[in-house]
Amino acid sequence: MNKKYVLLSLALYGLFVFLVINFYKGSPSSMTWEDREEFNRQYIAKLVPGQHTLEQILTDLGTPDSTEAIRKNNNYYQVTFYRTQHVKSDGITTQEECSYLLFVNDILTGSGLGIGYPDNWQVIDNHTKN
């Protein structure tokens, strides 16, 4: 009789582990800041410009730490910033602690480190010259 309970318990445990592994989707918003930074770094490193939309990335990474947008020459430019590196423990996320993702008309066109980002608006100026 005890063997049946042990086998039943093992089978139920195996089923539970299978369901969690295959169906549970962890959310970056529920992670610790250290885990979220690592998750963001790994995710952003795999991105290929031209193959991802703003909507896909917002679904996968969640709400950005900050965002900027501008309309220029009939194009809509949006830059999202996601925290990827810890700099200072002050409770404030700055651009130097982030990586940026540049979208043109909701398509990913570039990314980089957020430090000194305002200088990188030249990316938009260069895009409009083409």
PDB file of N, CA, C and O in Angstrom, residues 1-11:
ATOM      1  N   MET A   1       0.812  -1.182   0.000  1.00  0.00           N
ATOM      2  CA  MET A   1       0.000   0.000   0.000  1.00  0.00           C
ATOM      3  C   MET A   1       0.866   1.260   0.000  1.00  0.00           C
ATOM      4  O   MET A   1       0.536   2.225  -0.672  1.00  0.00           O
ATOM      5  N   ASN A   2       1.967   1.256   0.760  1.00  0.00           N
ATOM      6  CA  ASN A   2       2.839   2.426   0.830  1.00  0.00           C
ATOM      7  C   ASN A   2       3.530   2.693  -0.495  1.00  0.00           C
ATOM      8  O   ASN A   2       3.784   3.843  -0.835  1.00  0.00           O
ATOM      9  N   LYS A   3       3.845   1.631  -1.228  1.00  0.00           N
ATOM     10  CA  LYS A   3       4.499   1.802  -2.527  1.00  0.00           C
ATOM     11  C   LYS A   3       3.603   2.558  -3.497  1.00  0.00           C
ATOM     12  O   LYS A   3       4.061   3.365  -4.289  1.00  0.00           O
ATOM     13  N   LYS A   4       2.289   2.308  -3.427  1.00  0.00           N
ATOM     14  CA  LYS A   4       1.355   3.001  -4.302  1.00  0.00           C
ATOM     15  C   LYS A   4       1.376   4.509  -4.017  1.00  0.00           C
ATOM     16  O   LYS A   4       1.361   5.323  -4.938  1.00  0.00           O
ATOM     17  N   TYR A   5       1.391   4.891  -2.743  1.00  0.00           N
ATOM     18  CA  TYR A   5       1.407   6.302  -2.370  1.00  0.00           C
ATOM     19  C   TYR A   5       2.720   6.974  -2.785  1.00  0.00           C
ATOM     20  O   TYR A   5       2.728   8.110  -3.243  1.00  0.00           O
ATOM     21  N   VAL A   6       3.810   6.253  -2.632  1.00  0.00           N
ATOM     22  CA  VAL A   6       5.114   6.793  -3.030  1.00  0.00           C
ATOM     23  C   VAL A   6       5.150   7.005  -4.542  1.00  0.00           C
ATOM     24  O   VAL A   6       5.553   8.064  -5.030  1.00  0.00           O
ATOM     25  N   LEU A   7       4.710   6.011  -5.292  1.00  0.00           N
ATOM     26  CA  LEU A   7       4.682   6.128  -6.747  1.00  0.00           C
ATOM     27  C   LEU A   7       3.724   7.225  -7.196  1.00  0.00           C
ATOM     28  O   LEU A   7       4.027   8.002  -8.112  1.00  0.00           O
ATOM     29  N   LEU A   8       2.564   7.309  -6.565  1.00  0.00           N
ATOM     30  CA  LEU A   8       1.596   8.357  -6.899  1.00  0.00           C
ATOM     31  C   LEU A   8       2.183   9.733  -6.583  1.00  0.00           C
ATOM     32  O   LEU A   8       2.063  10.670  -7.383  1.00  0.00           O
ATOM     33  N   SER A   9       2.841   9.871  -5.454  1.00  0.00           N
ATOM     34  CA  SER A   9       3.468  11.140  -5.074  1.00  0.00           C
ATOM     35  C   SER A   9       4.558  11.529  -6.061  1.00  0.00           C
ATOM     36  O   SER A   9       4.653  12.689  -6.478  1.00  0.00           O
ATOM     37  N   LEU A  10       5.390  10.582  -6.467  1.00  0.00           N
ATOM     38  CA  LEU A  10       6.446  10.859  -7.438  1.00  0.00           C
ATOM     39  C   LEU A  10       5.855  11.258  -8.793  1.00  0.00           C
ATOM     40  O   LEU A  10       6.354  12.167  -9.455  1.00  0.00           O
ATOM     41  N   ALA A  11       4.802  10.586  -9.201  1.00  0.00           N
ATOM     42  CA  ALA A  11       4.158  10.907 -10.479  1.00  0.00           C
ATOM     43  C   ALA A  11       3.560  12.309 -10.433  1.00  0.00           C
ATOM     44  O   ALA A  11       3.705  13.094 -11.386  1.00  0.00           O
TER      45      ALA A  11
END
